[in-house]
Coordinates of C-alpha atoms and ligand atoms in Angstrom, one line a residue:
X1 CA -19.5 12.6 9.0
X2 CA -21.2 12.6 5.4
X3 CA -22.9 10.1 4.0
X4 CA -20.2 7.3 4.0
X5 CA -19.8 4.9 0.7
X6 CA -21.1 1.6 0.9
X7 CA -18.1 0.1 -1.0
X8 CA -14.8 1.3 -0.4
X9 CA -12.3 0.2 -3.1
X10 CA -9.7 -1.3 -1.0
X11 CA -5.8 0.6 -1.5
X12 CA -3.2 -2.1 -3.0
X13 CA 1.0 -1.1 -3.6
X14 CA 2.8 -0.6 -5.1
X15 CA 0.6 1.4 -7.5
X16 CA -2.1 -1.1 -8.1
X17 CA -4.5 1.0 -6.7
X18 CA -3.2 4.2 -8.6
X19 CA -5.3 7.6 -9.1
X20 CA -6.8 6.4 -12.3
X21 CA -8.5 3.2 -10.5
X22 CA -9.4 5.4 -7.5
X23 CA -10.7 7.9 -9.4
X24 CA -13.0 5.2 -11.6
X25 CA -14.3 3.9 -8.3
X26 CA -15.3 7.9 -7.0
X27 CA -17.1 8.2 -10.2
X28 CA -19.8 6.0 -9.1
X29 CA -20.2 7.8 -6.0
X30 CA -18.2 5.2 -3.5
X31 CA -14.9 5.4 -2.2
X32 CA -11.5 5.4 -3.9
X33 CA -8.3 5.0 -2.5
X34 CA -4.8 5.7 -3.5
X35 CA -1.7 3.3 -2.2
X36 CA 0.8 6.0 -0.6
X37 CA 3.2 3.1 -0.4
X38 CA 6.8 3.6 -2.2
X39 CA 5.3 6.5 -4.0
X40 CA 8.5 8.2 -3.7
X41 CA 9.9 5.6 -6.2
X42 CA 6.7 5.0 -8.1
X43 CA 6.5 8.9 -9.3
X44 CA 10.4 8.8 -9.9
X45 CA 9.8 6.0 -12.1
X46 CA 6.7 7.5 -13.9
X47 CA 8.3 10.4 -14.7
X48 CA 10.9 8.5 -16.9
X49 CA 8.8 7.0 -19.1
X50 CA 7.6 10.6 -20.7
X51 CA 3.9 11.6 -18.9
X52 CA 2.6 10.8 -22.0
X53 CA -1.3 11.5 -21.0
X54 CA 0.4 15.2 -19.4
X55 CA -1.6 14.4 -16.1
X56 CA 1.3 14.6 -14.1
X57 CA 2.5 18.1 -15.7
X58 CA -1.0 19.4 -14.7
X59 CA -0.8 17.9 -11.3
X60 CA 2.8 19.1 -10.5
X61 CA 1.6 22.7 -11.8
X62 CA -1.1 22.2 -9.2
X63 CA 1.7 22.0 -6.3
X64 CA 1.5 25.0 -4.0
X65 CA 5.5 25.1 -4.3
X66 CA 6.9 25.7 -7.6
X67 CA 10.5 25.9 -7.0
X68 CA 10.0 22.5 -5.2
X69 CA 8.1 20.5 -7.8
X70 CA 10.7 21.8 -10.2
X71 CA 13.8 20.1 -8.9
X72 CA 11.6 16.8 -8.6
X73 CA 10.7 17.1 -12.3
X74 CA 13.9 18.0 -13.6
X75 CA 15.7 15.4 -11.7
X76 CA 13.6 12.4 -12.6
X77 CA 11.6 13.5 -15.7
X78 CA 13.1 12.0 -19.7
X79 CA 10.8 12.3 -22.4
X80 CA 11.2 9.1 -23.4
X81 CA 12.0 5.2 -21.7
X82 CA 14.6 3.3 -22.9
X83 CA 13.8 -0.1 -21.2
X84 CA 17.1 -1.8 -21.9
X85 CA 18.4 0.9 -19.3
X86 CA 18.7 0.8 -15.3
X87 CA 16.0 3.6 -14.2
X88 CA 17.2 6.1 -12.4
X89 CA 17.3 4.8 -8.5
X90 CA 16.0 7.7 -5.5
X91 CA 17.4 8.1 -2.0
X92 CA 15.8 5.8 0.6
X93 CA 14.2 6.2 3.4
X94 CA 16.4 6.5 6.8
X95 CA 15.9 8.2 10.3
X96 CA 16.7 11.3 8.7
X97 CA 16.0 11.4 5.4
X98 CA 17.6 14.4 3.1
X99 CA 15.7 17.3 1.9
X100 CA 15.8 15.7 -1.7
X101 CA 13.6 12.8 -0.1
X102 CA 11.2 14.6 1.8
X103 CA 10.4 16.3 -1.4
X104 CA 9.8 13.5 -3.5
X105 CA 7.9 12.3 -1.1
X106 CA 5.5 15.1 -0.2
X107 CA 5.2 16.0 -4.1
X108 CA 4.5 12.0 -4.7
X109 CA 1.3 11.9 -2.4
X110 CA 0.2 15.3 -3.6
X111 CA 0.1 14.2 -7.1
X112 CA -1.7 11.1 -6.8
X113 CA -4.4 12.3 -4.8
X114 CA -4.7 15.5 -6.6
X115 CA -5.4 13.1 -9.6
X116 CA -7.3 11.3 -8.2
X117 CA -9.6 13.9 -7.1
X118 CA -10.4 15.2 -10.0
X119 CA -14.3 15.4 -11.9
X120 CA -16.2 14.2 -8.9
X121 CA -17.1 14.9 -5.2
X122 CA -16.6 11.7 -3.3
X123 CA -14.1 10.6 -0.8
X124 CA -10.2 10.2 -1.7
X125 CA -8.5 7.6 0.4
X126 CA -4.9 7.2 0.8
X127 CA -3.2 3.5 2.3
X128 CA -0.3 2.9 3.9
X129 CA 1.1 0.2 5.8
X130 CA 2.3 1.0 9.4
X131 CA 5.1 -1.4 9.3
X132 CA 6.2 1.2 6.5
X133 CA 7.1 4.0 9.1
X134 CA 9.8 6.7 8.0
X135 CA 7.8 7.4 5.2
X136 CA 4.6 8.2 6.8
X137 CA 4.6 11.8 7.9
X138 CA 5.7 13.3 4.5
X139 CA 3.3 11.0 2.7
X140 CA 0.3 11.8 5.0
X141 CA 0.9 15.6 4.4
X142 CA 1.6 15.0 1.0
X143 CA -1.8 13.9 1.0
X144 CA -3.3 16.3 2.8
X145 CA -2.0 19.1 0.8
X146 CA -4.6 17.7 -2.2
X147 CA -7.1 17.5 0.3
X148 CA -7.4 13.7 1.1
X149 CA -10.6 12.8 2.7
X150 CA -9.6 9.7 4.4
X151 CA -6.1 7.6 5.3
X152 CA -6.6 4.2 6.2
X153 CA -3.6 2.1 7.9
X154 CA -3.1 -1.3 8.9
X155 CA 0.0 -3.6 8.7
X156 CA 0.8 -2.7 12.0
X157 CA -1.1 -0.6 15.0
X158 CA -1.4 2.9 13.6
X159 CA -2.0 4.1 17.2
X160 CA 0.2 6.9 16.4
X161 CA -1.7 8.4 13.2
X162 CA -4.7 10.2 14.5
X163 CA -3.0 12.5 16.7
X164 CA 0.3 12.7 14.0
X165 CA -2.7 13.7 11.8
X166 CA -3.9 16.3 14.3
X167 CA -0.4 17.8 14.2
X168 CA 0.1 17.8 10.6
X169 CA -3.2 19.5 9.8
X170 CA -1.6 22.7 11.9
X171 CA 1.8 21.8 10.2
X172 CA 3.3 21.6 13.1
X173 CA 7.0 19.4 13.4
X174 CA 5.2 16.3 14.5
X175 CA 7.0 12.8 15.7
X176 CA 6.5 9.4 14.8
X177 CA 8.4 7.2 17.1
X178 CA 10.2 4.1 15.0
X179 CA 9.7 0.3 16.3
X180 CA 13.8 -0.3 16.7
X181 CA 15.1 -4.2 17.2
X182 CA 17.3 -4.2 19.9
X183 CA 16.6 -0.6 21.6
X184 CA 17.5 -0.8 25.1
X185 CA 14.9 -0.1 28.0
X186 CA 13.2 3.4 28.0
X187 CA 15.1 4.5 24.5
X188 CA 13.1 5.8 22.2
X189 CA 13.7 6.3 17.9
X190 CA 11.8 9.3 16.8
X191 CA 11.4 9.9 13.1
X192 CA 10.6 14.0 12.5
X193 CA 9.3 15.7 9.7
X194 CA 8.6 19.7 10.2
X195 CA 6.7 20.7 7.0
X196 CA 8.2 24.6 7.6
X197 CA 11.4 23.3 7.1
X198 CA 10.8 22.2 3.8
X199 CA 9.3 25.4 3.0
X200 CA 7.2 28.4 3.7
X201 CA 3.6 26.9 2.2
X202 CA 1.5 30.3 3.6
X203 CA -1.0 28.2 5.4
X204 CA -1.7 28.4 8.9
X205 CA -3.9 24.7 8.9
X206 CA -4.8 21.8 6.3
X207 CA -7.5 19.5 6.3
X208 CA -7.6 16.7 8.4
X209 CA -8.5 13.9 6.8
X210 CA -10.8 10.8 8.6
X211 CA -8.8 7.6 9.8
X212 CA -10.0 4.4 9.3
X213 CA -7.6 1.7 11.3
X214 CA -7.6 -1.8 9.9
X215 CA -7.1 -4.6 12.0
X216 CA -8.1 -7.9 12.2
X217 CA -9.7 -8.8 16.1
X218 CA -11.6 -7.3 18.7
X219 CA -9.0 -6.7 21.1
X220 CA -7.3 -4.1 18.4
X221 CA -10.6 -2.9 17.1
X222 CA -11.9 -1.8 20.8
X223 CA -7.8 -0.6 21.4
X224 CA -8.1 1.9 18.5
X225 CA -11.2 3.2 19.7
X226 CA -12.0 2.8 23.0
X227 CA -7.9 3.9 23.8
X228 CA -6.5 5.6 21.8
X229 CA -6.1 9.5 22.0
X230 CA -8.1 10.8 19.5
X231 CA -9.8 7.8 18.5
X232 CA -10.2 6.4 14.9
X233 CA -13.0 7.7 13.5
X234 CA -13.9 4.1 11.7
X235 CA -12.5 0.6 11.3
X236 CA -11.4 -1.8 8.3
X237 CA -12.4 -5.4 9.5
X238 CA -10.0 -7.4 7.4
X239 CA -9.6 -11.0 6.9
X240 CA -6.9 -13.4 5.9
X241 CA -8.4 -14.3 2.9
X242 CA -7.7 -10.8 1.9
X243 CA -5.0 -9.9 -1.3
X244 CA -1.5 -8.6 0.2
X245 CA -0.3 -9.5 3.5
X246 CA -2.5 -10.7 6.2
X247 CA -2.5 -10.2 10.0
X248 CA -0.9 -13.7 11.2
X249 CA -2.6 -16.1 13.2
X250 CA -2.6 -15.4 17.1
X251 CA -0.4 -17.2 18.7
X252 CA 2.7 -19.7 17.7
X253 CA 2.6 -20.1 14.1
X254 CA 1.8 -23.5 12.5
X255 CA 1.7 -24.4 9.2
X256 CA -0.6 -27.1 7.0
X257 CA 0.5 -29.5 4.6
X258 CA 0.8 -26.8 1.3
X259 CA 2.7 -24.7 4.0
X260 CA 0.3 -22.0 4.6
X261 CA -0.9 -20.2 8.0
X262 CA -3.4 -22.2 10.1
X263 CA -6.0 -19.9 11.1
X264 CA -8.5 -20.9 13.8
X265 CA -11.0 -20.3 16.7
X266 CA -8.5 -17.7 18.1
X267 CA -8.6 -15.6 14.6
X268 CA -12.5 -15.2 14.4
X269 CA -14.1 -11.5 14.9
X270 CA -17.2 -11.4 17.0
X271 CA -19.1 -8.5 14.6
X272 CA -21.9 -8.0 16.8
X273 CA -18.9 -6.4 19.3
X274 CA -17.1 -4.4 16.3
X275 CA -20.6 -3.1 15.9
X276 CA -20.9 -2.6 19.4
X277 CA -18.1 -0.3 19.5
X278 CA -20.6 2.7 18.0
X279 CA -18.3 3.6 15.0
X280 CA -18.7 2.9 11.2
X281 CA -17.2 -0.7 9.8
X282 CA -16.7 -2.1 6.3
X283 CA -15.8 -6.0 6.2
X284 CA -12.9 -7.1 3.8
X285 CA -11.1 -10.3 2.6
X286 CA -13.2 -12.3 0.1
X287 CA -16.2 -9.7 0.9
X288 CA -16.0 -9.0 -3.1
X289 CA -19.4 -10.5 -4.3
X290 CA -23.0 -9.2 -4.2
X291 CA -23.8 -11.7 -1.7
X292 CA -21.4 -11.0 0.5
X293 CA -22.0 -7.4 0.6
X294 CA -25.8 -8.1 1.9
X295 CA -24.2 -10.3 4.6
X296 CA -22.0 -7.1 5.5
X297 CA -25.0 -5.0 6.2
X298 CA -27.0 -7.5 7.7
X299 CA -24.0 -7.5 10.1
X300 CA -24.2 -3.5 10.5
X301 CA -21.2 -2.9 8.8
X302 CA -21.5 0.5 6.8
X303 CA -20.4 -1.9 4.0
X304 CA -17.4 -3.6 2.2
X305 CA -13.9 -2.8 1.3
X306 CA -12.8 -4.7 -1.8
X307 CA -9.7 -4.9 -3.4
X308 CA -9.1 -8.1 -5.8
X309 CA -11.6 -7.5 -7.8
X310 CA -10.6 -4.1 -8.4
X311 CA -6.8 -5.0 -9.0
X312 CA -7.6 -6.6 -12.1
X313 CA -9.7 -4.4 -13.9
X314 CA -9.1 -1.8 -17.0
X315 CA -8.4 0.9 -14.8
X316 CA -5.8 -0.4 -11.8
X317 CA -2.4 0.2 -12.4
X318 CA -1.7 -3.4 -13.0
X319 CA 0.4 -4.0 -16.5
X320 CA -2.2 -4.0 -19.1
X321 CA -0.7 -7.3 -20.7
X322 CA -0.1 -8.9 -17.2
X323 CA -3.6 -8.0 -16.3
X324 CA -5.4 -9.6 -19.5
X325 CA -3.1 -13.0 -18.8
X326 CA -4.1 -13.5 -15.6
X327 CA -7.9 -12.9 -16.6
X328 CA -7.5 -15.4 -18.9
X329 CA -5.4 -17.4 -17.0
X330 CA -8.1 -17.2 -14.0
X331 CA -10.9 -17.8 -16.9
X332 CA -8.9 -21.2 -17.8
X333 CA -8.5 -22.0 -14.2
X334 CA -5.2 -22.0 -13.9
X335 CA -4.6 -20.2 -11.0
X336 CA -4.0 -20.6 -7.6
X337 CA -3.2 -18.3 -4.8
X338 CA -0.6 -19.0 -2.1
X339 CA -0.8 -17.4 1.5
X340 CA 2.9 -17.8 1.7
X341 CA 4.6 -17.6 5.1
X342 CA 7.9 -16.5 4.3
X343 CA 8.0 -14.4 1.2
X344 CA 7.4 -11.3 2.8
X345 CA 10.6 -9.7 4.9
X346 CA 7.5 -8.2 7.2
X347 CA 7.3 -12.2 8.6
X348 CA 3.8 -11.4 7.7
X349 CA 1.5 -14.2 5.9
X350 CA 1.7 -12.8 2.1
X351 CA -0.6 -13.9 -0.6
X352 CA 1.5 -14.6 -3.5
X353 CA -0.3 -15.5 -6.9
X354 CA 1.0 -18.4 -8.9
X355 CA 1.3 -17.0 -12.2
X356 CA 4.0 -18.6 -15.0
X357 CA 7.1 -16.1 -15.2
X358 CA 7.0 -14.9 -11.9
X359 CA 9.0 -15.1 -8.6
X360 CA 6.1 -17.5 -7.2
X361 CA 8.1 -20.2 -9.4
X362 CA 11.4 -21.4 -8.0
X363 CA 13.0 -21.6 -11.2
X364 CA 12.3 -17.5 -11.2
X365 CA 13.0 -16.4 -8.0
X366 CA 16.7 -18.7 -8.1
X367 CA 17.6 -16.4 -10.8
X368 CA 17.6 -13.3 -9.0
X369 CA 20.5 -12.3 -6.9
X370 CA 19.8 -10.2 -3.9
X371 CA 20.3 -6.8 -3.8
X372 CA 18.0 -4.3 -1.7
X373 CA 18.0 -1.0 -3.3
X374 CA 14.1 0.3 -2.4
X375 CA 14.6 -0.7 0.7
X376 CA 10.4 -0.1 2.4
X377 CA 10.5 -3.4 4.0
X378 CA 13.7 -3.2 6.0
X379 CA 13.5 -3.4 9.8
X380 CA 15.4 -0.7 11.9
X381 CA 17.6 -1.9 14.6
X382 CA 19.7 -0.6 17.1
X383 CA 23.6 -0.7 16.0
X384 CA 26.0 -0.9 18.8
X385 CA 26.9 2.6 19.3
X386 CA 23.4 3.5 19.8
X387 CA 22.8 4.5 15.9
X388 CA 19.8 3.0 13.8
X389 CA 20.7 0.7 11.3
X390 CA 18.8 -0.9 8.5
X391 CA 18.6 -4.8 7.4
X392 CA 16.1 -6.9 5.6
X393 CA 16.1 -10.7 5.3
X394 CA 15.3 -10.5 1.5
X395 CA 19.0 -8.6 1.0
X396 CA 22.5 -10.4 0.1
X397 CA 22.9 -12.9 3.2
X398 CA 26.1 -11.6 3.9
X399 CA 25.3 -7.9 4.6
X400 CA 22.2 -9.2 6.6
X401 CA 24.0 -11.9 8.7
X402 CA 26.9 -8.8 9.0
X403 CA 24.2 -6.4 10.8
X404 CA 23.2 -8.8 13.0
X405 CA 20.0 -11.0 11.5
X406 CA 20.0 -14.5 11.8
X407 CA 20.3 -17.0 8.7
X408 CA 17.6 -18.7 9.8
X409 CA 15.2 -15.6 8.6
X410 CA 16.6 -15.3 5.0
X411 CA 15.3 -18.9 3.5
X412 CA 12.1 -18.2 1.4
X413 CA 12.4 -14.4 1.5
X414 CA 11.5 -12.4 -1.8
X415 CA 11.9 -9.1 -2.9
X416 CA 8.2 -8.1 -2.4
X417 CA 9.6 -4.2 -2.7
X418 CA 11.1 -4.9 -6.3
X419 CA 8.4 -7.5 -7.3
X420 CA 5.8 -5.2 -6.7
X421 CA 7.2 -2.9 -9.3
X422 CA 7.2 -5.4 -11.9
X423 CA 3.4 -6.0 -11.6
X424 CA 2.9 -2.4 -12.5
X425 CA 5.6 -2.6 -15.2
X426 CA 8.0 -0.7 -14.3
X427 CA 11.0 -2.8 -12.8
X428 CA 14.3 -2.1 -12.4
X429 CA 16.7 -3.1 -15.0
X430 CA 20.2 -4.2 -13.8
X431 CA 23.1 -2.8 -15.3
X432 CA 23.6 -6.5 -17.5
X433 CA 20.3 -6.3 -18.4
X434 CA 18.6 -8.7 -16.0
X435 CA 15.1 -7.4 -15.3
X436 CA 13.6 -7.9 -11.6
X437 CA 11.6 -10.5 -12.0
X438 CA 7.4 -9.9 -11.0
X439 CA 5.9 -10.8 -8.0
X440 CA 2.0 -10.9 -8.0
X441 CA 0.0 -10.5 -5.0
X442 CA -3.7 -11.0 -4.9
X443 CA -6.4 -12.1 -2.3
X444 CA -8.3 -15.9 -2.2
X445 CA -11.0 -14.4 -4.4
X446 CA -9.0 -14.0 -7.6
X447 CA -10.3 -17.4 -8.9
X448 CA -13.6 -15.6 -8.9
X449 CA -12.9 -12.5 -10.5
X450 CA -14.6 -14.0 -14.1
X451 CA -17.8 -13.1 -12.2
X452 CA -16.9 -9.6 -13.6
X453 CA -16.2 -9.6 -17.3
X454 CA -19.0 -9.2 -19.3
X455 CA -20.3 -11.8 -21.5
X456 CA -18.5 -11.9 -24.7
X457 CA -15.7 -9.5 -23.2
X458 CA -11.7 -10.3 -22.1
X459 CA -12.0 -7.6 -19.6
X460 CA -13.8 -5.5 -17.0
X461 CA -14.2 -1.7 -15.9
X462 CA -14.1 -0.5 -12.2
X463 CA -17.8 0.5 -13.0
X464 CA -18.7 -2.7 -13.7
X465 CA -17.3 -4.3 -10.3
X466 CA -19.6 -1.5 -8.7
X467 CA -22.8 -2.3 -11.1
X468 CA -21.9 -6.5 -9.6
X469 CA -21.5 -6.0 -6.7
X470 CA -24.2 -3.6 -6.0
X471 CA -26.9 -6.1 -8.1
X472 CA -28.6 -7.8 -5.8
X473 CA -28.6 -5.2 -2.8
X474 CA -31.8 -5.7 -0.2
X475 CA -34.8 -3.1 -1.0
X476 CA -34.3 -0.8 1.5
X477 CA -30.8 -0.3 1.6
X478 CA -29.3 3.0 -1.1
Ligands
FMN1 C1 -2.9 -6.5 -5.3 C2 -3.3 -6.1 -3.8 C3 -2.4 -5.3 -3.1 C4 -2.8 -4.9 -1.8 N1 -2.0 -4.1 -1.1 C5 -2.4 -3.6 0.1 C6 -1.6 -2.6 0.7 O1 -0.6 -2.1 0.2 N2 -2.1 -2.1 1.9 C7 -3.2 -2.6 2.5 O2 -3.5 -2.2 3.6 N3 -3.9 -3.6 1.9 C8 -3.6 -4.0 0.7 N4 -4.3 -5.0 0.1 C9 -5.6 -5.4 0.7 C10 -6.8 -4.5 0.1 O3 -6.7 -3.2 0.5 C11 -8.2 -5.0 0.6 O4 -8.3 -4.9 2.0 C12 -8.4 -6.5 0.3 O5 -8.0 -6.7 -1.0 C13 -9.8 -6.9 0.5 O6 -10.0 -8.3 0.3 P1 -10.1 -8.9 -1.2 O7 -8.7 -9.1 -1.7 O8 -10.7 -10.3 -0.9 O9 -10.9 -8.1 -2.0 C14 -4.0 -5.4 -1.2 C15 -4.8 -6.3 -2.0 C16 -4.5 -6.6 -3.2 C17 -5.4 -7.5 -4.0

């Protein structure tokens, strides 16, 4: 492999971690990585309010496919937002998705990483979330189409990536098989995307990009490269005092008294055996600070992967205004972050920030009714004549108690997939005018984050995290 980056700038959805953040952090020479996650809906939505900068004209002139860039820009691009208005919604993701879809899709992840590639030579990431499966194989070769360098996965075991990778690089029709609630015995859900079916690209093989698995223990770290066929190439270490959901404490879960995950002896990661494992590491999950960094490489990792510090500077696709209330807010010390238990329909931990105005306040999240229109976090099950279904615990109670989930798994639930939008400001706007309301996610660190705004400033560049967290390095280490 080349020289790998000591910093890996960690990838964040929906959009947080967009191509103008990851290019920033590939500027200074370390790694920067797009969020593939909902992409579909994140371009659709871009497109509407005008391309005023013309980036995405000059990436979607970049696809190798005219005709199909063309019906994705005429379908979702106006010249100009009106924000009273319900955007236009896009298909969601199913089993078998339309044609429609797996264009979006694979013209989505081209785009960003196109863009983000641009005016420098260091590594492109792209991050998705395993739990997130249909959309995976159109993503990935989205991707790979702009020449990502590197995907990195966790949110699930990605056991099925490197060789889906493999497959795609000769675009072949390549299978991901779906985790399906309910599926009797020896059945088997498989998801397929054949890129020649989409159309004749004139390539015979892609790159391949790198795959970095992130997990959270030993046993999954040695699984994904001791076991699996082919192996990882490198591994994520990540904690749960990490921004967006967290890997959930082994065992039953139990909660403290402010109703957050108790993590113990169980959840600790022997790092001498990671490094044991021969491959390259980064540490995340309140890894963000120069100190922490030297403790990294002391350990042998290859260095750090940091995303809360990144989410909130000039550069991350974070709502500019949100972005400078929070800084201030965080600078006035009013706020706290939440590893909330039941937000997120995943039933993983989720770190919600408590910011005014946003669905971590009761008062907000009563005021939304549930509706589930984007539809990433919904868990396939097996329907009684042997059909996949779709249901998620954040959606109207009724529909979800009708297909088969229990009430029990509703209370607490959010919208994370509509929240999300709102922190990059572009939510949905309901045909009475309600706006989804904002859901902010962020990691344990984000009281910190004042470490990097310049004296006398209100806010920080992604340089600047960089120049911080690289200030006090050990001689010796470049
Ligand atoms: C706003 C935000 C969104 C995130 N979203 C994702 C995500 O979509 N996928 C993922 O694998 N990790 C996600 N993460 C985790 C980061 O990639 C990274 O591992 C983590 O932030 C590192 O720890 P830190 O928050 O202490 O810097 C997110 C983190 C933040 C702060």
């Amino acid at each position: 492999m080349a020289k790998l980056p000591m910093i890996i700038q960690g990838g964040m959805g929906v959009a947080v971690s967009n191509y103008c953040l990851a290019q920033a952090v590939c500027k200074t020479g370390n790694m920067g990585v797009i969020s593939g996650t909902g992409l579909d809906a994140v371009l659709s939505r871009r497109l509407q309010y005008g391309d005023p900068t013309g980036e995405l004209r000059a990436a979607f002139d970049a696809f190798p496919i005219q005709e199909v860039a063309k019906r994705v820009w005429d379908k979702y691009f106006r010249p100009e937002r009106d924000e009273t208005k319900p955007l236009l919604s896009k298909p969601m993701p199913s089993i078998k998705p339309t044609n429609a879809w797996f264009e979006l899709t694979i013209v989505a992840n081209f785009v960003e990483v196109w863009l983000a590639k641009r005016d420098h030579h260091a590594p492109v990431g792209i991050n998705l979330l395993e739990k997130i499966q249909i959309p995976h194989l159109a993503s990935l070769f989205g991707a790979m189409l702009a020449g990502v360098d590197f995907v990195l996965m966790g949110a699930g075991i990605p056991r099925q990536i490197p060789a889906a990778l493999d497959s795609l690089s000769r675009l072949d029709s390549t299978d991901y098989r779906l985790d399906v609630e309910g599926a009797l015995p020896g059945e088997t859900f498989n998801h397929t995307f054949d890129p020649k079916s989409i159309a004749d690209w004139g390539l015979t093989k892609i790159k391949r990009p790198k795959f970095l698995a992130i997990v959270s223990s030993n046993v999954l770290a040695t699984q994904m490269v001791k076991r699996n066929v082919p192996p990882v190439d490198g591994l994520i270490i990540e904690f749960p005092q990490a921004g967006g959901h967290n890997a959930p404490p082994r065992g039953q879960m139990q909660l403290d008294e402010n109703n957050e995950p108790i993590y113990g002896a169980k959840d600790e990661v022997d790092l001498a055996g990671i490094a044991a494992l021969g491959v390259p590491f980064w540490l995340a999950g309140a890894y963000g600070n120069p100190e922490m960094l030297n403790e990294a490489l002391a350990a042998g990792a290859n260095g750090i992967q940091v995303g809360t510090a990144f989410a909130f500077c000039e550069e991350s696709g974070v709502d500019p205004a949100l972005r400078d209330k929070i800084v201030q807010e965080v600078i006035a010390g009013n706020v706290t972050v939440q590893t909330n238990a039941t937000a997120s329909p995943t039933g993983f931990p989720f770190k919600v920030a408590r910011i005014k105005g946003t669905l971590s306040e009761l008062s907000t999240y009563k005021q939304r009714n549930r509706i589930c229109d984007l539809g990433y976090l919904r868990t396939s099950y097996r329907q009684e004549d042997g059909t996949v279904g779709y249901r998620c615990p954040s959606e109207p109670i009724d529909d979800f108690l009708r297909k088969g989930g229990e009430e029990s798994e509703t209370v607490g639930r959010m919208c994370v997939c509509n929240g999300l939008f709102g922190t990059i400001g572009m939510p949905q706007v309901r045909k009475d005018g309600f706006v989804e309301p904002t859901l902010v996610t962020a990691g344990d660190d984000l009281v910190k984050i004042q470490m990097f705004v310049p004296e006398g400033q209100t806010s920080y560049s992604a340089k600047h995290v960089i120049e911080v967290l690289t200030s006090k390095l050990k001689v010796g280490v470049s």
